[in-house]
Short mmCIF file of C-alpha atoms in Angstrom, two decimals:
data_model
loop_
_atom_site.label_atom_id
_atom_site.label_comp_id
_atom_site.label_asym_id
_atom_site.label_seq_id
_atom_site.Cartn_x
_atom_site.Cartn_y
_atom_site.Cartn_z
CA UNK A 3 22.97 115.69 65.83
CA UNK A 4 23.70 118.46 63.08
CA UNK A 5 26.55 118.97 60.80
CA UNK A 6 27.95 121.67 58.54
CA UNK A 7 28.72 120.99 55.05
CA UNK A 8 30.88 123.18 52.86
CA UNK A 9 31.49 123.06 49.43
CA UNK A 10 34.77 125.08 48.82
CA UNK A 11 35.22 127.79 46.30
CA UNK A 12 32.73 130.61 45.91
CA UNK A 13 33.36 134.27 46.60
CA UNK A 14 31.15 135.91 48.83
CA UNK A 15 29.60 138.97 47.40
CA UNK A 16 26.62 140.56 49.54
CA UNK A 17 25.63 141.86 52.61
CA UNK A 18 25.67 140.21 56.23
CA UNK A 19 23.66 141.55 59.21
CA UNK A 20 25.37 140.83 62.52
CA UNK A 21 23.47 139.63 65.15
CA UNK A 22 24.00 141.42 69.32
CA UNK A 23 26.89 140.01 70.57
CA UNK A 24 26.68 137.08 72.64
CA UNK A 25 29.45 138.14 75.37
CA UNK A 26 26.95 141.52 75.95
CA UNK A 27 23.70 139.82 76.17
CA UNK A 28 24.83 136.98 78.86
CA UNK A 29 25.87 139.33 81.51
CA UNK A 30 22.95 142.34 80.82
CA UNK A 31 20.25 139.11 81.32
CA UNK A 32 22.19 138.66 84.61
CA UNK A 33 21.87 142.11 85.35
CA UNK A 34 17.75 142.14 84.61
CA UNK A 35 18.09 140.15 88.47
CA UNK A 36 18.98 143.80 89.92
CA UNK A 37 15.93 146.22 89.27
CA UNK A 38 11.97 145.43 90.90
CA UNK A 39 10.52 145.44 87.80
CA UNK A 40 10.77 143.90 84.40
CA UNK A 41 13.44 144.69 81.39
CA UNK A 42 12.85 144.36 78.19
CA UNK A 43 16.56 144.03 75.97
CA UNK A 44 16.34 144.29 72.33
CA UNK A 45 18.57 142.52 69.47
CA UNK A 46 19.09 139.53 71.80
CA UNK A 47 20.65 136.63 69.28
CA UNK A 48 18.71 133.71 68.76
CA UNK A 49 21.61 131.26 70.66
CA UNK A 50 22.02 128.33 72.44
CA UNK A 51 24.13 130.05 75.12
CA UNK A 52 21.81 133.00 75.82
CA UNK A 53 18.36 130.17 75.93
CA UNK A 54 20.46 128.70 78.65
CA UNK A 55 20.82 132.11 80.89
CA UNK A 56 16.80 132.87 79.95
CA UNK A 57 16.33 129.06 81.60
CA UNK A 58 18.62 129.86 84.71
CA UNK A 59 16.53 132.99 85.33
CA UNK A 60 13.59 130.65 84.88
CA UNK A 61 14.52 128.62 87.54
CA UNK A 62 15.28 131.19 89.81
CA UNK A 63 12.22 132.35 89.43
CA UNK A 64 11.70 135.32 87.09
CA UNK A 65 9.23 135.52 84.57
CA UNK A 66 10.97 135.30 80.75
CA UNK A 67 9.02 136.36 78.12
CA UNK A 68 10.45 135.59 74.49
CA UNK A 69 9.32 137.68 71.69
CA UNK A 70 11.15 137.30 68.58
CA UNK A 71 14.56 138.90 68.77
CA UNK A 72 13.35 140.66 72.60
CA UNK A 73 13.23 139.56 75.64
CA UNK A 74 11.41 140.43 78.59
CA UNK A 75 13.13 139.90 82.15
CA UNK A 76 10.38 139.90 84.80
CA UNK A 77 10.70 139.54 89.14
CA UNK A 78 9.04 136.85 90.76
CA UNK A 79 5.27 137.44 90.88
CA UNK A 80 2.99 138.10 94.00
CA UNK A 81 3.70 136.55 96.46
CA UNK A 82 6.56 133.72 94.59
CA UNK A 83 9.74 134.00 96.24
CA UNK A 84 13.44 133.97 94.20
CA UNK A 85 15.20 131.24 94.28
CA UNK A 86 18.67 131.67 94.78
CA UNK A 87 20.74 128.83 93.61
CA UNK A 88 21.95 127.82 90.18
CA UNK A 89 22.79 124.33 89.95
CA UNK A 90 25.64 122.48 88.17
CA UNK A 91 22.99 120.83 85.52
CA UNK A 92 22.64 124.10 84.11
CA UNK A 93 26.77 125.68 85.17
CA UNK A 94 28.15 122.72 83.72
CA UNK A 95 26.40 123.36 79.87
CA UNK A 96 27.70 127.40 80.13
CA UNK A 97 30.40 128.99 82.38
CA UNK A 98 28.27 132.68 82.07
CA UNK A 99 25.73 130.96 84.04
CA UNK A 100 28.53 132.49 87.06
CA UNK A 101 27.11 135.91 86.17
CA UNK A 102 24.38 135.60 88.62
CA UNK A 103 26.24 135.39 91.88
CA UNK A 104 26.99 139.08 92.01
CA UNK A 105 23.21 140.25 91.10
CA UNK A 106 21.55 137.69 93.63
CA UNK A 107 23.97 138.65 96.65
CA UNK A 108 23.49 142.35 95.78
CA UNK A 109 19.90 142.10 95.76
CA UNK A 110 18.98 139.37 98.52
CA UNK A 111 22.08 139.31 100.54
CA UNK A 112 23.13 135.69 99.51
CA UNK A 113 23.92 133.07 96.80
CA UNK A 114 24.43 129.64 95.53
CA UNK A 115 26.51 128.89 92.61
CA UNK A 116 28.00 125.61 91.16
CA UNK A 117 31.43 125.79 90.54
CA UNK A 118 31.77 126.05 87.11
CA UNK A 119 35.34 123.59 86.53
CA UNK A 120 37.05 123.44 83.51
CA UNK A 121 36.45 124.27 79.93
CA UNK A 122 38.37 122.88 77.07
CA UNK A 123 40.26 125.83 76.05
CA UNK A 124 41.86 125.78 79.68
CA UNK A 125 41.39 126.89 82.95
CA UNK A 126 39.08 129.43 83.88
CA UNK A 127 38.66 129.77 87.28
CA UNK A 128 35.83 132.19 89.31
CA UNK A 129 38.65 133.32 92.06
CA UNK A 130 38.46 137.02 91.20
CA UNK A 131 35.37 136.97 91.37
CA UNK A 132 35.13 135.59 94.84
CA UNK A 133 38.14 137.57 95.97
CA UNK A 134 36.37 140.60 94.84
CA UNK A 135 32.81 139.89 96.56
CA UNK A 136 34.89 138.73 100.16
CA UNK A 137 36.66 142.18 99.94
CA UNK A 138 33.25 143.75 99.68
CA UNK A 139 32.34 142.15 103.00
CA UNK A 140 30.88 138.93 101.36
CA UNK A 141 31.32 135.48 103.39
CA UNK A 142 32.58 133.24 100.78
CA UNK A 143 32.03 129.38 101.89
CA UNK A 144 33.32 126.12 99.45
CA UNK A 145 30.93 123.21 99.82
CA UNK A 146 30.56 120.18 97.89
CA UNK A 147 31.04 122.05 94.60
CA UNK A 148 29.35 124.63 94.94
CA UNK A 149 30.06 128.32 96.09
CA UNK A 150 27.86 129.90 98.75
CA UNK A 151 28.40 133.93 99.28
CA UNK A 152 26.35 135.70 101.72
CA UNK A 153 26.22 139.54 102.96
CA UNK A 154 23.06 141.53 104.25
CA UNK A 155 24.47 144.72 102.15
CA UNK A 156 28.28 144.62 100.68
CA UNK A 157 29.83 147.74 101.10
CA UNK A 158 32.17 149.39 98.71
CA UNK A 159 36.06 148.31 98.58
CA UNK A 160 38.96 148.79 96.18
CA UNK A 161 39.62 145.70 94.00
CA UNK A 162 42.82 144.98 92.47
CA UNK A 163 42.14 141.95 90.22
CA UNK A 164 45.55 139.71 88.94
CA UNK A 165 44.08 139.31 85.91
CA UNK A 166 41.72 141.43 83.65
CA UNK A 167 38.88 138.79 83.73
CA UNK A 168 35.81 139.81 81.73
CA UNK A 169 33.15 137.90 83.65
CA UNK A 170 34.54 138.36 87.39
CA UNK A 171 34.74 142.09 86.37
CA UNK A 172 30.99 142.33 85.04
CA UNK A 173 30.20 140.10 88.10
CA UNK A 174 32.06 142.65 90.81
CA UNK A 175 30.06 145.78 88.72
CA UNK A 176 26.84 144.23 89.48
CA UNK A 177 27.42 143.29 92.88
CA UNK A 178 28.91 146.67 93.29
CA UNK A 179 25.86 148.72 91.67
CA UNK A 180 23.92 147.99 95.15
CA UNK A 181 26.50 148.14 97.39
CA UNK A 182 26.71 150.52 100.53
CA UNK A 183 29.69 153.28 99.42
CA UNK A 184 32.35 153.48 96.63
CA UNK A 185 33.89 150.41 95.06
CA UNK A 186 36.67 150.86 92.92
CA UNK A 187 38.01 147.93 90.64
CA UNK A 188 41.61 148.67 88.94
CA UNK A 189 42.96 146.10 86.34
CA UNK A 190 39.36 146.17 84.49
CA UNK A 191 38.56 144.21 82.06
CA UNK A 192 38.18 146.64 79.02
CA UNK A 193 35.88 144.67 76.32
CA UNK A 194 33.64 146.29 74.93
CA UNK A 195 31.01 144.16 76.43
CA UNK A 196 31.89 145.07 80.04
CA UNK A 197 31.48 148.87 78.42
CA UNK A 198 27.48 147.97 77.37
CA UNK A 199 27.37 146.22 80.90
CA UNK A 200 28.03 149.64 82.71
CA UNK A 201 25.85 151.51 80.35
CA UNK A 202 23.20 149.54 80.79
CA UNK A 203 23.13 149.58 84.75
CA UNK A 204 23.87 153.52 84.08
CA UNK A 205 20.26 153.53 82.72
CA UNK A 206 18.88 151.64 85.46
CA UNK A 207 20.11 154.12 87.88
CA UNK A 208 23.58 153.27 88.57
CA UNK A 209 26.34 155.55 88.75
CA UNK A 210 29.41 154.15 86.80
CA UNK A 211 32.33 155.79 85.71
CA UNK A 212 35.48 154.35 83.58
CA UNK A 213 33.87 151.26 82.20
CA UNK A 214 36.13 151.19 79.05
CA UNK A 215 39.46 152.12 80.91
CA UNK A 216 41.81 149.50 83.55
CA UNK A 217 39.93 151.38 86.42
CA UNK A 218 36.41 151.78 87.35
CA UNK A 219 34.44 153.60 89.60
CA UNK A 220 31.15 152.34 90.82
CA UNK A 221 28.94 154.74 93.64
CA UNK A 222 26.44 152.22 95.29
CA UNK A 223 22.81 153.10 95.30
CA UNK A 224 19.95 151.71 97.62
CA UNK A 225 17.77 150.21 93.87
CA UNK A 226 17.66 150.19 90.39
CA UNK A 227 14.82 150.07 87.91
CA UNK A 228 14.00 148.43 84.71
CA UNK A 229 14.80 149.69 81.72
CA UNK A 230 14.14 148.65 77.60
CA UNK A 231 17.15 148.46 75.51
CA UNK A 232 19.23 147.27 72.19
CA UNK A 233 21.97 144.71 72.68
CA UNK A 234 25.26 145.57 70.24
CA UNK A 235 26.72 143.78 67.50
CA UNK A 236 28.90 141.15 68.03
CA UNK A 237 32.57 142.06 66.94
CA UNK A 238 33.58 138.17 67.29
CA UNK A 239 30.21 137.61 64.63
CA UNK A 240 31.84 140.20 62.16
CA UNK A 241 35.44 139.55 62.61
CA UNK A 242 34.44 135.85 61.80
CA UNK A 243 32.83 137.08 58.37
CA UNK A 244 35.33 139.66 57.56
CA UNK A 245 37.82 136.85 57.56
CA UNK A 246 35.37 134.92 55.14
CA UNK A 247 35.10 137.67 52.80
CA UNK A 248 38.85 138.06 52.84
CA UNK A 249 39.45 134.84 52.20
CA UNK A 250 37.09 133.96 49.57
CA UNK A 251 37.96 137.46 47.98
CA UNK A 252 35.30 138.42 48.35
CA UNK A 253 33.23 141.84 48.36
CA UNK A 254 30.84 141.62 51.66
CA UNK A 255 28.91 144.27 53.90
CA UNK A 256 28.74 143.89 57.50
CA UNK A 257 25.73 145.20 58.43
CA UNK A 258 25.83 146.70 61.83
CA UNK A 259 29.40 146.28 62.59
CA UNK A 260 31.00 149.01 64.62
CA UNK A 261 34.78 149.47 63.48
CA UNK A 262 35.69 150.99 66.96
CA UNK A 263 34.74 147.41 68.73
CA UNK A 264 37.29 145.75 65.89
CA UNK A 265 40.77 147.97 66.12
CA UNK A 266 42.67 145.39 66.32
CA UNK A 267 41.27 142.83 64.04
CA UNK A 268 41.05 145.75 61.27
CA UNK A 269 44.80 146.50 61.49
CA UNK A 270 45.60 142.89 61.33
CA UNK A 271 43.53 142.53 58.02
CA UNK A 272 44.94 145.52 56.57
CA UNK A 273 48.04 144.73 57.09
CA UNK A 274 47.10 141.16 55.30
CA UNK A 275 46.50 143.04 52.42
CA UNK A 276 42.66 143.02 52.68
CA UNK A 277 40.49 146.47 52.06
CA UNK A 278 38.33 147.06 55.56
CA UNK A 279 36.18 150.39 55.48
CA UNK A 280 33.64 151.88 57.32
CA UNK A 281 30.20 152.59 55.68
CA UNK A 282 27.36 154.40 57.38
CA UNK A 283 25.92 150.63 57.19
CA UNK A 284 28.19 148.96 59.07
CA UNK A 285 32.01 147.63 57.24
CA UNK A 286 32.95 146.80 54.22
CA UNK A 287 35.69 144.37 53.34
CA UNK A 288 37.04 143.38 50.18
CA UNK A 289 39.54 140.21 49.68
CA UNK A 290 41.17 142.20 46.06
CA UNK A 291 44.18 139.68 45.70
CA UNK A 292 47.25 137.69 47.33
CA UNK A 293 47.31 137.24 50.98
CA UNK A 294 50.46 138.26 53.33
CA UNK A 295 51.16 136.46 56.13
CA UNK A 296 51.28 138.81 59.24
CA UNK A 297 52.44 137.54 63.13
CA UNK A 298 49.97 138.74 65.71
CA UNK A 299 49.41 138.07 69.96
CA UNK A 300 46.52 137.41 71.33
CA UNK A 301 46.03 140.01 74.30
CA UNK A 302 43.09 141.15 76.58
CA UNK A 303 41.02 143.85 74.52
CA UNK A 304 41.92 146.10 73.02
CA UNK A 305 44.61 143.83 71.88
CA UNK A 306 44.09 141.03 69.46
CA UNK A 307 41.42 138.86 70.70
CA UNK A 308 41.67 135.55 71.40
CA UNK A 309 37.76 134.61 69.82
CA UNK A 310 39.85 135.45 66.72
CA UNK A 311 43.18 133.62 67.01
CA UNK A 312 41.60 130.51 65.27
CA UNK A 313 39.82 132.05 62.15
CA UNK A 314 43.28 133.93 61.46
CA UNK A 315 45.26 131.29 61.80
CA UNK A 316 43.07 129.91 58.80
CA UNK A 317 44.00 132.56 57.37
CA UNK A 318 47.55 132.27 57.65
CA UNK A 319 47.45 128.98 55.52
CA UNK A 320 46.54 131.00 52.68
CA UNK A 321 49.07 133.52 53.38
CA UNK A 322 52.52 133.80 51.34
CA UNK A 323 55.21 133.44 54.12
CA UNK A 324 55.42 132.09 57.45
CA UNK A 325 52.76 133.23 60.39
CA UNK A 326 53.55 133.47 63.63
CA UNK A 327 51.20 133.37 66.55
CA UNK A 328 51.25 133.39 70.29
CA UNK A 329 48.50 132.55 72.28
CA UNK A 330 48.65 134.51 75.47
CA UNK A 331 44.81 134.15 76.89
CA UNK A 332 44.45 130.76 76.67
CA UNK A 333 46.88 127.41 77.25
CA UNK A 334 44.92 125.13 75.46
CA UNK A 335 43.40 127.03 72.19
CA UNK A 336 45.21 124.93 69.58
CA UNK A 337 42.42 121.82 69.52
CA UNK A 338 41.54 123.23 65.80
CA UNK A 339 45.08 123.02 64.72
CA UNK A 340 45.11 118.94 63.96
CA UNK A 341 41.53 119.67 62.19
CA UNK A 342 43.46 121.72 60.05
CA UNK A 343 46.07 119.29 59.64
CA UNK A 344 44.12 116.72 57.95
CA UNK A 345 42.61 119.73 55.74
CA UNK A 346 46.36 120.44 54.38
CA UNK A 347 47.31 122.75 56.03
CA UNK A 348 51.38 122.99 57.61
CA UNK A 349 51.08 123.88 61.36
CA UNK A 350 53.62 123.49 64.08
CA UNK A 351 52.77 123.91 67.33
CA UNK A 352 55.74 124.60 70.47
CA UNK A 353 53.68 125.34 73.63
CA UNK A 354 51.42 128.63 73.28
CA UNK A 355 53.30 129.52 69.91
CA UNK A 356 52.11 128.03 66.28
CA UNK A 357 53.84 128.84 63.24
CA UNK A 358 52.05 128.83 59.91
CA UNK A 359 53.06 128.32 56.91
CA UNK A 360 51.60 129.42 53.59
CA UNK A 361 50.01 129.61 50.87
CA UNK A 362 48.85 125.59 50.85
CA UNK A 363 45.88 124.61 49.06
CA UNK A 364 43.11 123.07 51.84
CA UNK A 365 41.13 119.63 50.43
CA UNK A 366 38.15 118.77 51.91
CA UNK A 367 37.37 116.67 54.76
CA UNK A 368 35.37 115.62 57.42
CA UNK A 369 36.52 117.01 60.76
CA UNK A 370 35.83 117.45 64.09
CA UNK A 371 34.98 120.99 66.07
CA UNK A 372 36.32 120.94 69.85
CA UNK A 373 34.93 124.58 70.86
CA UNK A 374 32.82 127.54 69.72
CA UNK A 375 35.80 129.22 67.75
CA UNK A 376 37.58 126.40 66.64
CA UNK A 377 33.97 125.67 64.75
CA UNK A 378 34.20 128.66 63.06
CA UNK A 379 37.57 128.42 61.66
CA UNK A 380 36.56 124.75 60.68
CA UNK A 381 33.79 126.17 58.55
CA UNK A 382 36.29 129.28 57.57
CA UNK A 383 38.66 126.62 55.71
CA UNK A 384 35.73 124.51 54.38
CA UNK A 385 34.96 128.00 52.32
CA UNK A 386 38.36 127.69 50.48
CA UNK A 387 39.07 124.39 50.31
CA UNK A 388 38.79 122.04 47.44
CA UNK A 389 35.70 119.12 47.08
CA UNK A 390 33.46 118.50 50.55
CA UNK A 391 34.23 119.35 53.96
CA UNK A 392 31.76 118.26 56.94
CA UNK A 393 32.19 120.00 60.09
CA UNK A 394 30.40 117.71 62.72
CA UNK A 395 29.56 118.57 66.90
CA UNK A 396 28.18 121.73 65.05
CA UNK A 397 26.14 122.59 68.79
CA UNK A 398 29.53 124.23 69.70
CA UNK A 399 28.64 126.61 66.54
CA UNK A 400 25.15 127.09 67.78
CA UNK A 401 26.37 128.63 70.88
CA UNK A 402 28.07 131.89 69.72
CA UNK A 403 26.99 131.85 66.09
CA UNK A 404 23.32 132.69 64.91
CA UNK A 405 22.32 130.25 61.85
CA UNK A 406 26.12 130.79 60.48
CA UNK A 407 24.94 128.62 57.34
CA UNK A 408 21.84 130.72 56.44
CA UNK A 409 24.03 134.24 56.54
CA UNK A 410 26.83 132.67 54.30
CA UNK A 411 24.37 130.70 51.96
CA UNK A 412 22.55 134.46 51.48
CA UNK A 413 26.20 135.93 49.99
CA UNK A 414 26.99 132.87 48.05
CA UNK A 415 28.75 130.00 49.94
CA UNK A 416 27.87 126.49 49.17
CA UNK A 417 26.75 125.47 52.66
CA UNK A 418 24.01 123.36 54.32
CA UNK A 419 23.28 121.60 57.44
CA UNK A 420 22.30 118.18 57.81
CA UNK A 421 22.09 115.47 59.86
CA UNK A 422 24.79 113.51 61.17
#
């Protein structure tokens, strides 16, 4: 097993490409189930969450072909049949494996799904999803675990979801791409990601309207077909490094960022005190002196997003004054916080709240990552803290973050993995 090790105090000078964004690749793989022939996606990052998916369509019988940073999605060949189940060895390692249930049931009129269960940031149940696929005609059957949906053609229905939930949304698009009539979902999820979802299945031959807004509008159509195209940056990727490069005061280049994916992130840095500008090469952002501590809410996009509650509450400890934050996505996204703790840093926690205060100075240590984003802020504070820090269960990094040492050793961080 791997480990991260930091030495704290360079400034990171240079530039940074950012790799497509994880939360955009998972579901358009999903969506490669839809059309008869193969897709080829471009800028797909080299992760351990989107191998998984490219094994799950393995299993279920399409043909994956990995070249480099593209991938090519290919149907069952000849005569093979699909196989239409994806079981809990694979659900269990990545929730996103769920994406498949609307794309098989579209396509062959029935699916299989392990329940995906828990996750340690909290609960995040597939009951939208399920709600939205029985109001599209779908029988919906609990067995043993495991979800079985079935419908020889679901037909178009208006979806009110309770929550704006990325992946039931991107699951209810897909299933609704094939359907028979007009399906219209209100309280969309409006990530960006769900956005490239729709514009991808727009080039396939679907006929989407709203993906961006709380209401979409998706006109069924009897098949799609296969397309070639280039994943987006991941915003989490650069918000991750901009908060490096602020911290560090540093001078770096995001190459590939798109501001308009970051609003929120941007104003919150700003109003830090850090420079953030957009280049015709992506963002720049400059960390040019004393840090000011500024409160901020973690809401469904475009508010502040919850992949970057944990980085800014590192942050924070840098920051003169006192931080608050509220996690609102979440109930259980504080696991980093007693990492920090042992780092130096003066947390309180009261339910979803955490105050923060600041400036301390952060030793080194060895500590202990619990998710993918409490990783990253682990590795954030090893940049700025004094002597050693060793960041261990590093496969959490590995699943949203492409060789995070190798793009921070390029702008002048003191960082190396090794072996446990």
């Amino acid at each position: 097993m791997d480990k991260i090790v930091v030495e704290g105090g360079a400034r990171l000078v240079g530039q940074i490409p950012i790799s497509g964004a994880k939360n955009a690749a998972l579901p358009l793989l999903a969506a490669a189930l839809l059309p008869s022939g193969a897709s080829t996606y471009h800028n797909v990052p080299q992760l351990a969450d989107v191998r998984t998916m490219a094994k799950l369509l393995g299993m279920l019988g399409w043909q994956v072909d990995d070249a480099r940073r593209s991938l090519t999605i290919a149907p069952p060949a000849g005569k093979a049949k699909a196989k239409l189940e994806a079981p809990y060895e694979l659900v269990k390692t990545m929730r996103a494996s769920v994406l498949v249930l609307g794309p098989l049931v579209a396509r062959y009129g029935r699916a299989r799904v392990s329940l995906p269960g828990g996750c340690a940031i909290g609960a995040r149940p597939i009951d939208q999803h399920l709600k939205g696929l029985a109001a599209m005609g779908a029988k919906v059957t609990l067995d043993h675990g495991y979800v079985d949906v079935e419908c020889k053609r679901l037909r178009g229905a208006t979806i009110v979801l309770d929550v704006p939930t990325v992946t039931g949304c991107e699951n209810l698009i897909m299933a609704a791409a094939l359907a028979k009539g007009r399906t219209v979902i209100e309280n969309a999820a409006r990530e960006p990601e769900v956005e490239e979802l729709a514009v991808v299945l727009n080039k396939m031959g679907a006929k989407i309207q709203g993906a961006g807004t709380a209401v979409i509008t998706i006109e069924g159509v009897d098949d799609l077909h296969p397309i070639e195209h280039a994943i987006i940056p991941d915003r989490i990727e650069a918000g991750t490094f901009a908060v490096a490069a602020a911290m560090t005061r540093g001078d770096v280049l995001l190459e590939g960022a798109r501001p308009e994916h970051l609003d929120a992130v941007i104003a919150k840095l700003r109003a830090a005190g850090v420079t953030v500008a957009a280049e015709a090469g992506g963002l720049r952002v400059r960390g040019t002196g004393e840090l000011t501590a500024v409160d901020l809410v973690t809401q469904p996009h475009p508010g502040f997003p919850t992949d970057m509650q944990a980085q800014f509450m590192v942050m924070a400890c840098l920051a003169k004054g006192q931080t608050v934050i509220k996690e609102m996505i979440f109930e259980n996204r504080y696991m980093h916080v007693p990492e920090l703790g042992r780092m130096g840093a003066d947390i309180r926690i009261d339910g979803r709240v955490a105050v923060v205060r600041g400036p301390v100075k952060l030793t080194g240590a060895k500590v202990m990552a619990t998710d993918l984003r409490a990783s990253a802020s682990l590795v954030l504070a090893g940049l700025v803290a004094s002597g050693k820090t060793e960041v261990l269960r590093v496969y959490h990094l590995d699943r949203g973050y492409e060789a995070i040492e190798k793009k921070l050793r390029a702008v002048g961080a003191k960082i190396k993995r090794a072996k446990q």
